């Protein structure tokens, strides 16, 4: 069973990336993955992409969190599910950094992605429809990996 939520990052991108990439939370940095950027320089790379956009939008990035029920998954399985979620949601159009945190009783993923596509330089449109799609994909991935799913309208 995974729960997803997201919020915009408007001012503290470097701080957020440093937090999610903390080696003490990511099994010595083994549970860090990125697409289209390097975790160490993602804040600068996101900014370069934003500078190319005609209308970059108000947000520097988006922060998606996917949390699993305690004891239901391994860090490696959660990380793989997070990769699949990010790849499907972002469609190869947005740079992102994915980390899996193991420092709490529930394993959880953090996905920070640039709010502007590095393919067409258009900003993302995260809204209720996007959030619902994220949950449906996350639920499907959990089912495919043998994890439980929260019934609709129960979160």
PDB file of N, CA and C in Angstrom, residues 65-146:
ATOM      1  N   UNK A  65       6.182  12.430  -3.041  1.00  0.00           N
ATOM      2  CA  UNK A  65       6.542  11.458  -2.003  1.00  0.00           C
ATOM      3  C   UNK A  65       5.619  10.250  -2.133  1.00  0.00           C
ATOM      4  N   UNK A  66       6.215   9.074  -2.106  1.00  0.00           N
ATOM      5  CA  UNK A  66       5.474   7.820  -2.183  1.00  0.00           C
ATOM      6  C   UNK A  66       5.862   7.004  -0.952  1.00  0.00           C
ATOM      7  N   UNK A  67       4.903   6.773  -0.061  1.00  0.00           N
ATOM      8  CA  UNK A  67       5.167   6.120   1.211  1.00  0.00           C
ATOM      9  C   UNK A  67       4.508   4.746   1.255  1.00  0.00           C
ATOM     10  N   UNK A  68       5.230   3.760   1.762  1.00  0.00           N
ATOM     11  CA  UNK A  68       4.742   2.384   1.813  1.00  0.00           C
ATOM     12  C   UNK A  68       4.401   1.982   3.246  1.00  0.00           C
ATOM     13  N   UNK A  69       3.515   1.021   3.388  1.00  0.00           N
ATOM     14  CA  UNK A  69       3.140   0.522   4.719  1.00  0.00           C
ATOM     15  C   UNK A  69       4.363  -0.098   5.386  1.00  0.00           C
ATOM     16  N   UNK A  70       4.506   0.086   6.699  1.00  0.00           N
ATOM     17  CA  UNK A  70       5.652  -0.491   7.405  1.00  0.00           C
ATOM     18  C   UNK A  70       5.737  -2.001   7.208  1.00  0.00           C
ATOM     19  N   UNK A  71       6.940  -2.467   6.885  1.00  0.00           N
ATOM     20  CA  UNK A  71       7.200  -3.896   6.750  1.00  0.00           C
ATOM     21  C   UNK A  71       6.678  -4.554   5.486  1.00  0.00           C
ATOM     22  N   UNK A  72       6.054  -3.786   4.599  1.00  0.00           N
ATOM     23  CA  UNK A  72       5.439  -4.400   3.420  1.00  0.00           C
ATOM     24  C   UNK A  72       6.401  -4.576   2.247  1.00  0.00           C
ATOM     25  N   UNK A  73       7.479  -3.801   2.205  1.00  0.00           N
ATOM     26  CA  UNK A  73       8.377  -3.857   1.069  1.00  0.00           C
ATOM     27  C   UNK A  73       9.822  -3.729   1.518  1.00  0.00           C
ATOM     28  N   UNK A  74      10.715  -4.093   0.641  1.00  0.00           N
ATOM     29  CA  UNK A  74      12.138  -3.903   0.906  1.00  0.00           C
ATOM     30  C   UNK A  74      12.561  -2.556   0.319  1.00  0.00           C
ATOM     31  N   UNK A  75      13.679  -2.015   0.768  1.00  0.00           N
ATOM     32  CA  UNK A  75      14.156  -0.755   0.181  1.00  0.00           C
ATOM     33  C   UNK A  75      14.389  -0.885  -1.333  1.00  0.00           C
ATOM     34  N   UNK A  76      14.923  -2.004  -1.759  1.00  0.00           N
ATOM     35  CA  UNK A  76      15.214  -2.197  -3.183  1.00  0.00           C
ATOM     36  C   UNK A  76      13.929  -2.264  -4.008  1.00  0.00           C
ATOM     37  N   UNK A  77      12.913  -2.958  -3.496  1.00  0.00           N
ATOM     38  CA  UNK A  77      11.641  -3.049  -4.210  1.00  0.00           C
ATOM     39  C   UNK A  77      10.955  -1.677  -4.261  1.00  0.00           C
ATOM     40  N   UNK A  78      10.972  -0.961  -3.145  1.00  0.00           N
ATOM     41  CA  UNK A  78      10.377   0.381  -3.120  1.00  0.00           C
ATOM     42  C   UNK A  78      11.079   1.296  -4.116  1.00  0.00           C
ATOM     43  N   UNK A  79      12.398   1.183  -4.185  1.00  0.00           N
ATOM     44  CA  UNK A  79      13.178   2.009  -5.111  1.00  0.00           C
ATOM     45  C   UNK A  79      12.803   1.688  -6.562  1.00  0.00           C
ATOM     46  N   UNK A  80      12.662   0.425  -6.871  1.00  0.00           N
ATOM     47  CA  UNK A  80      12.274   0.015  -8.226  1.00  0.00           C
ATOM     48  C   UNK A  80      10.870   0.529  -8.568  1.00  0.00           C
ATOM     49  N   UNK A  81       9.951   0.436  -7.628  1.00  0.00           N
ATOM     50  CA  UNK A  81       8.593   0.947  -7.853  1.00  0.00           C
ATOM     51  C   UNK A  81       8.647   2.458  -8.064  1.00  0.00           C
ATOM     52  N   UNK A  82       9.480   3.143  -7.305  1.00  0.00           N
ATOM     53  CA  UNK A  82       9.642   4.591  -7.476  1.00  0.00           C
ATOM     54  C   UNK A  82      10.172   4.946  -8.858  1.00  0.00           C
ATOM     55  N   UNK A  83      11.143   4.174  -9.352  1.00  0.00           N
ATOM     56  CA  UNK A  83      11.670   4.400 -10.709  1.00  0.00           C
ATOM     57  C   UNK A  83      10.575   4.217 -11.747  1.00  0.00           C
ATOM     58  N   UNK A  84       9.818   3.148 -11.594  1.00  0.00           N
ATOM     59  CA  UNK A  84       8.743   2.887 -12.549  1.00  0.00           C
ATOM     60  C   UNK A  84       7.689   3.994 -12.511  1.00  0.00           C
ATOM     61  N   UNK A  85       7.354   4.462 -11.315  1.00  0.00           N
ATOM     62  CA  UNK A  85       6.384   5.547 -11.176  1.00  0.00           C
ATOM     63  C   UNK A  85       6.902   6.821 -11.843  1.00  0.00           C
ATOM     64  N   UNK A  86       8.135   7.196 -11.544  1.00  0.00           N
ATOM     65  CA  UNK A  86       8.702   8.425 -12.118  1.00  0.00           C
ATOM     66  C   UNK A  86       8.790   8.333 -13.637  1.00  0.00           C
ATOM     67  N   UNK A  87       9.247   7.197 -14.130  1.00  0.00           N
ATOM     68  CA  UNK A  87       9.375   7.047 -15.580  1.00  0.00           C
ATOM     69  C   UNK A  87       8.024   7.133 -16.282  1.00  0.00           C
ATOM     70  N   UNK A  88       7.011   6.500 -15.702  1.00  0.00           N
ATOM     71  CA  UNK A  88       5.691   6.528 -16.333  1.00  0.00           C
ATOM     72  C   UNK A  88       5.030   7.895 -16.199  1.00  0.00           C
ATOM     73  N   UNK A  89       5.111   8.504 -15.037  1.00  0.00           N
ATOM     74  CA  UNK A  89       4.474   9.814 -14.830  1.00  0.00           C
ATOM     75  C   UNK A  89       5.140  10.913 -15.649  1.00  0.00           C
ATOM     76  N   UNK A  90       6.448  10.878 -15.716  1.00  0.00           N
ATOM     77  CA  UNK A  90       7.184  11.980 -16.340  1.00  0.00           C
ATOM     78  C   UNK A  90       7.508  11.718 -17.806  1.00  0.00           C
ATOM     79  N   UNK A  91       7.333  10.500 -18.252  1.00  0.00           N
ATOM     80  CA  UNK A  91       7.432  10.167 -19.660  1.00  0.00           C
ATOM     81  C   UNK A  91       8.740  10.521 -20.351  1.00  0.00           C
ATOM     82  N   UNK A  92       9.845  10.560 -19.610  1.00  0.00           N
ATOM     83  CA  UNK A  92      11.129  10.884 -20.217  1.00  0.00           C
ATOM     84  C   UNK A  92      11.268  12.347 -20.603  1.00  0.00           C
ATOM     85  N   UNK A  93      10.361  13.193 -20.129  1.00  0.00           N
ATOM     86  CA  UNK A  93      10.366  14.612 -20.503  1.00  0.00           C
ATOM     87  C   UNK A  93      10.957  15.529 -19.433  1.00  0.00           C
ATOM     88  N   UNK A  94      11.025  15.047 -18.191  1.00  0.00           N
ATOM     89  CA  UNK A  94      11.459  15.891 -17.088  1.00  0.00           C
ATOM     90  C   UNK A  94      12.644  15.253 -16.369  1.00  0.00           C
ATOM     91  N   UNK A  95      13.636  16.060 -16.041  1.00  0.00           N
ATOM     92  CA  UNK A  95      14.761  15.587 -15.237  1.00  0.00           C
ATOM     93  C   UNK A  95      14.242  15.301 -13.827  1.00  0.00           C
ATOM     94  N   UNK A  96      14.803  14.266 -13.201  1.00  0.00           N
ATOM     95  CA  UNK A  96      14.383  14.001 -11.822  1.00  0.00           C
ATOM     96  C   UNK A  96      15.486  13.316 -11.023  1.00  0.00           C
ATOM     97  N   UNK A  97      15.341  13.436  -9.702  1.00  0.00           N
ATOM     98  CA  UNK A  97      16.174  12.709  -8.744  1.00  0.00           C
ATOM     99  C   UNK A  97      15.219  11.914  -7.868  1.00  0.00           C
ATOM    100  N   UNK A  98      15.477  10.618  -7.756  1.00  0.00           N
ATOM    101  CA  UNK A  98      14.681   9.710  -6.936  1.00  0.00           C
ATOM    102  C   UNK A  98      15.563   9.165  -5.832  1.00  0.00           C
ATOM    103  N   UNK A  99      15.066   9.201  -4.610  1.00  0.00           N
ATOM    104  CA  UNK A  99      15.773   8.550  -3.505  1.00  0.00           C
ATOM    105  C   UNK A  99      14.764   7.728  -2.707  1.00  0.00           C
ATOM    106  N   UNK A 100      15.267   6.695  -2.061  1.00  0.00           N
ATOM    107  CA  UNK A 100      14.447   5.877  -1.180  1.00  0.00           C
ATOM    108  C   UNK A 100      15.021   6.011   0.221  1.00  0.00           C
ATOM    109  N   UNK A 101      14.174   6.442   1.140  1.00  0.00           N
ATOM    110  CA  UNK A 101      14.606   6.636   2.533  1.00  0.00           C
ATOM    111  C   UNK A 101      14.231   5.418   3.376  1.00  0.00           C
ATOM    112  N   UNK A 102      15.205   4.998   4.182  1.00  0.00           N
ATOM    113  CA  UNK A 102      15.030   3.827   5.035  1.00  0.00           C
ATOM    114  C   UNK A 102      15.180   4.172   6.521  1.00  0.00           C
ATOM    115  N   UNK A 103      15.177   5.463   6.839  1.00  0.00           N
ATOM    116  CA  UNK A 103      15.455   5.894   8.209  1.00  0.00           C
ATOM    117  C   UNK A 103      14.224   5.905   9.113  1.00  0.00           C
ATOM    118  N   UNK A 104      13.081   5.571   8.604  1.00  0.00           N
ATOM    119  CA  UNK A 104      11.857   5.510   9.409  1.00  0.00           C
ATOM    120  C   UNK A 104      11.245   4.123   9.260  1.00  0.00           C
ATOM    121  N   UNK A 105      10.214   3.836  10.069  1.00  0.00           N
ATOM    122  CA  UNK A 105       9.635   2.498   9.989  1.00  0.00           C
ATOM    123  C   UNK A 105       8.921   2.255   8.665  1.00  0.00           C
ATOM    124  N   UNK A 106       8.417   3.314   8.019  1.00  0.00           N
ATOM    125  CA  UNK A 106       7.853   3.119   6.685  1.00  0.00           C
ATOM    126  C   UNK A 106       8.852   3.627   5.646  1.00  0.00           C
ATOM    127  N   UNK A 107       9.176   2.753   4.726  1.00  0.00           N
ATOM    128  CA  UNK A 107      10.074   3.110   3.623  1.00  0.00           C
ATOM    129  C   UNK A 107       9.309   4.064   2.719  1.00  0.00           C
ATOM    130  N   UNK A 108      10.015   5.067   2.210  1.00  0.00           N
ATOM    131  CA  UNK A 108       9.346   6.027   1.336  1.00  0.00           C
ATOM    132  C   UNK A 108      10.301   6.566   0.281  1.00  0.00           C
ATOM    133  N   UNK A 109       9.722   6.919  -0.868  1.00  0.00           N
ATOM    134  CA  UNK A 109      10.472   7.499  -1.971  1.00  0.00           C
ATOM    135  C   UNK A 109      10.255   8.991  -2.037  1.00  0.00           C
ATOM    136  N   UNK A 110      11.294   9.698  -2.444  1.00  0.00           N
ATOM    137  CA  UNK A 110      11.209  11.119  -2.755  1.00  0.00           C
ATOM    138  C   UNK A 110      11.594  11.264  -4.223  1.00  0.00           C
ATOM    139  N   UNK A 111      10.758  11.931  -4.984  1.00  0.00           N
ATOM    140  CA  UNK A 111      11.059  12.214  -6.383  1.00  0.00           C
ATOM    141  C   UNK A 111      10.958  13.723  -6.565  1.00  0.00           C
ATOM    142  N   UNK A 112      12.086  14.360  -6.834  1.00  0.00           N
ATOM    143  CA  UNK A 112      12.072  15.791  -7.135  1.00  0.00           C
ATOM    144  C   UNK A 112      12.338  15.914  -8.620  1.00  0.00           C
ATOM    145  N   UNK A 113      11.401  16.575  -9.314  1.00  0.00           N
ATOM    146  CA  UNK A 113      11.561  16.736 -10.755  1.00  0.00           C
ATOM    147  C   UNK A 113      11.444  18.192 -11.157  1.00  0.00           C
ATOM    148  N   UNK A 114      12.178  18.542 -12.202  1.00  0.00           N
ATOM    149  CA  UNK A 114      12.163  19.902 -12.725  1.00  0.00           C
ATOM    150  C   UNK A 114      10.749  20.214 -13.192  1.00  0.00           C
ATOM    151  N   UNK A 115      10.291  21.423 -12.949  1.00  0.00           N
ATOM    152  CA  UNK A 115       8.941  21.813 -13.343  1.00  0.00           C
ATOM    153  C   UNK A 115       8.850  22.163 -14.820  1.00  0.00           C
ATOM    154  N   UNK A 116       9.986  22.139 -15.527  1.00  0.00           N
ATOM    155  CA  UNK A 116      10.008  22.428 -16.957  1.00  0.00           C
ATOM    156  C   UNK A 116      10.609  21.232 -17.682  1.00  0.00           C
ATOM    157  N   UNK A 117       9.979  20.831 -18.772  1.00  0.00           N
ATOM    158  CA  UNK A 117      10.448  19.703 -19.574  1.00  0.00           C
ATOM    159  C   UNK A 117      11.723  20.071 -20.307  1.00  0.00           C
ATOM    160  N   UNK A 118      12.706  19.174 -20.302  1.00  0.00           N
ATOM    161  CA  UNK A 118      13.915  19.419 -21.067  1.00  0.00           C
ATOM    162  C   UNK A 118      13.778  18.925 -22.505  1.00  0.00           C
ATOM    163  N   UNK A 119      12.585  18.490 -22.893  1.00  0.00           N
ATOM    164  CA  UNK A 119      12.295  18.080 -24.261  1.00  0.00           C
ATOM    165  C   UNK A 119      11.679  19.237 -25.043  1.00  0.00           C
ATOM    166  N   UNK A 120      10.629  19.841 -24.488  1.00  0.00           N
ATOM    167  CA  UNK A 120       9.940  20.928 -25.201  1.00  0.00           C
ATOM    168  C   UNK A 120       9.908  22.246 -24.427  1.00  0.00           C
ATOM    169  N   UNK A 121      10.522  22.282 -23.252  1.00  0.00           N
ATOM    170  CA  UNK A 121      10.649  23.477 -22.413  1.00  0.00           C
ATOM    171  C   UNK A 121       9.305  24.056 -21.970  1.00  0.00           C
ATOM    172  N   UNK A 122       8.307  23.209 -21.850  1.00  0.00           N
ATOM    173  CA  UNK A 122       7.014  23.618 -21.306  1.00  0.00           C
ATOM    174  C   UNK A 122       6.961  23.175 -19.850  1.00  0.00           C
ATOM    175  N   UNK A 123       6.279  23.968 -19.011  1.00  0.00           N
ATOM    176  CA  UNK A 123       6.217  23.589 -17.599  1.00  0.00           C
ATOM    177  C   UNK A 123       5.126  22.550 -17.369  1.00  0.00           C
ATOM    178  N   UNK A 124       5.287  21.821 -16.285  1.00  0.00           N
ATOM    179  CA  UNK A 124       4.324  20.770 -15.944  1.00  0.00           C
ATOM    180  C   UNK A 124       3.005  21.407 -15.519  1.00  0.00           C
ATOM    181  N   UNK A 125       1.970  20.632 -15.600  1.00  0.00           N
ATOM    182  CA  UNK A 125       0.651  21.089 -15.157  1.00  0.00           C
ATOM    183  C   UNK A 125       0.153  20.102 -14.117  1.00  0.00           C
ATOM    184  N   UNK A 126       0.628  20.286 -12.899  1.00  0.00           N
ATOM    185  CA  UNK A 126       0.230  19.398 -11.812  1.00  0.00           C
ATOM    186  C   UNK A 126      -1.065  19.948 -11.223  1.00  0.00           C
ATOM    187  N   UNK A 127      -2.098  19.109 -11.264  1.00  0.00           N
ATOM    188  CA  UNK A 127      -3.404  19.499 -10.754  1.00  0.00           C
ATOM    189  C   UNK A 127      -4.083  18.254 -10.185  1.00  0.00           C
ATOM    190  N   UNK A 128      -5.356  18.349  -9.873  1.00  0.00           N
ATOM    191  CA  UNK A 128      -6.073  17.213  -9.285  1.00  0.00           C
ATOM    192  C   UNK A 128      -6.040  16.001 -10.221  1.00  0.00           C
ATOM    193  N   UNK A 129      -6.194  16.235 -11.511  1.00  0.00           N
ATOM    194  CA  UNK A 129      -6.159  15.136 -12.487  1.00  0.00           C
ATOM    195  C   UNK A 129      -4.792  14.444 -12.468  1.00  0.00           C
ATOM    196  N   UNK A 130      -3.724  15.222 -12.414  1.00  0.00           N
ATOM    197  CA  UNK A 130      -2.366  14.678 -12.347  1.00  0.00           C
ATOM    198  C   UNK A 130      -2.198  13.865 -11.069  1.00  0.00           C
ATOM    199  N   UNK A 131      -2.686  14.408  -9.952  1.00  0.00           N
ATOM    200  CA  UNK A 131      -2.585  13.691  -8.670  1.00  0.00           C
ATOM    201  C   UNK A 131      -3.347  12.367  -8.708  1.00  0.00           C
ATOM    202  N   UNK A 132      -4.539  12.376  -9.302  1.00  0.00           N
ATOM    203  CA  UNK A 132      -5.328  11.141  -9.407  1.00  0.00           C
ATOM    204  C   UNK A 132      -4.622  10.117 -10.295  1.00  0.00           C
ATOM    205  N   UNK A 133      -4.035  10.568 -11.381  1.00  0.00           N
ATOM    206  CA  UNK A 133      -3.295   9.670 -12.277  1.00  0.00           C
ATOM    207  C   UNK A 133      -2.085   9.073 -11.541  1.00  0.00           C
ATOM    208  N   UNK A 134      -1.397   9.905 -10.764  1.00  0.00           N
ATOM    209  CA  UNK A 134      -0.250   9.426  -9.984  1.00  0.00           C
ATOM    210  C   UNK A 134      -0.683   8.306  -9.046  1.00  0.00           C
ATOM    211  N   UNK A 135      -1.790   8.519  -8.350  1.00  0.00           N
ATOM    212  CA  UNK A 135      -2.263   7.494  -7.424  1.00  0.00           C
ATOM    213  C   UNK A 135      -2.635   6.214  -8.153  1.00  0.00           C
ATOM    214  N   UNK A 136      -3.330   6.329  -9.292  1.00  0.00           N
ATOM    215  CA  UNK A 136      -3.722   5.126 -10.045  1.00  0.00           C
ATOM    216  C   UNK A 136      -2.491   4.341 -10.507  1.00  0.00           C
ATOM    217  N   UNK A 137      -1.485   5.040 -11.001  1.00  0.00           N
ATOM    218  CA  UNK A 137      -0.266   4.363 -11.456  1.00  0.00           C
ATOM    219  C   UNK A 137       0.457   3.730 -10.270  1.00  0.00           C
ATOM    220  N   UNK A 138       0.572   4.461  -9.175  1.00  0.00           N
ATOM    221  CA  UNK A 138       1.221   3.925  -7.977  1.00  0.00           C
ATOM    222  C   UNK A 138       0.483   2.677  -7.483  1.00  0.00           C
ATOM    223  N   UNK A 139      -0.842   2.726  -7.442  1.00  0.00           N
ATOM    224  CA  UNK A 139      -1.631   1.566  -7.016  1.00  0.00           C
ATOM    225  C   UNK A 139      -1.399   0.377  -7.942  1.00  0.00           C
ATOM    226  N   UNK A 140      -1.404   0.624  -9.250  1.00  0.00           N
ATOM    227  CA  UNK A 140      -1.192  -0.465 -10.213  1.00  0.00           C
ATOM    228  C   UNK A 140       0.186  -1.093 -10.023  1.00  0.00           C
ATOM    229  N   UNK A 141       1.206  -0.247  -9.842  1.00  0.00           N
ATOM    230  CA  UNK A 141       2.566  -0.762  -9.632  1.00  0.00           C
ATOM    231  C   UNK A 141       2.650  -1.575  -8.345  1.00  0.00           C
ATOM    232  N   UNK A 142       1.993  -1.105  -7.299  1.00  0.00           N
ATOM    233  CA  UNK A 142       1.989  -1.856  -6.039  1.00  0.00           C
ATOM    234  C   UNK A 142       1.339  -3.224  -6.237  1.00  0.00           C
ATOM    235  N   UNK A 143       0.212  -3.256  -6.930  1.00  0.00           N
ATOM    236  CA  UNK A 143      -0.451  -4.538  -7.196  1.00  0.00           C
ATOM    237  C   UNK A 143       0.459  -5.456  -8.002  1.00  0.00           C
ATOM    238  N   UNK A 144       1.125  -4.919  -9.022  1.00  0.00           N
ATOM    239  CA  UNK A 144       2.020  -5.728  -9.845  1.00  0.00           C
ATOM    240  C   UNK A 144       3.172  -6.316  -9.034  1.00  0.00           C
ATOM    241  N   UNK A 145       3.555  -5.635  -7.958  1.00  0.00           N
ATOM    242  CA  UNK A 145       4.656  -6.093  -7.112  1.00  0.00           C
ATOM    243  C   UNK A 145       4.149  -6.841  -5.870  1.00  0.00           C
ATOM    244  N   UNK A 146       2.854  -7.150  -5.841  1.00  0.00           N
ATOM    245  CA  UNK A 146       2.297  -7.935  -4.745  1.00  0.00           C
ATOM    246  C   UNK A 146       2.069  -7.167  -3.463  1.00  0.00           C
TER     247      UNK A 146
END
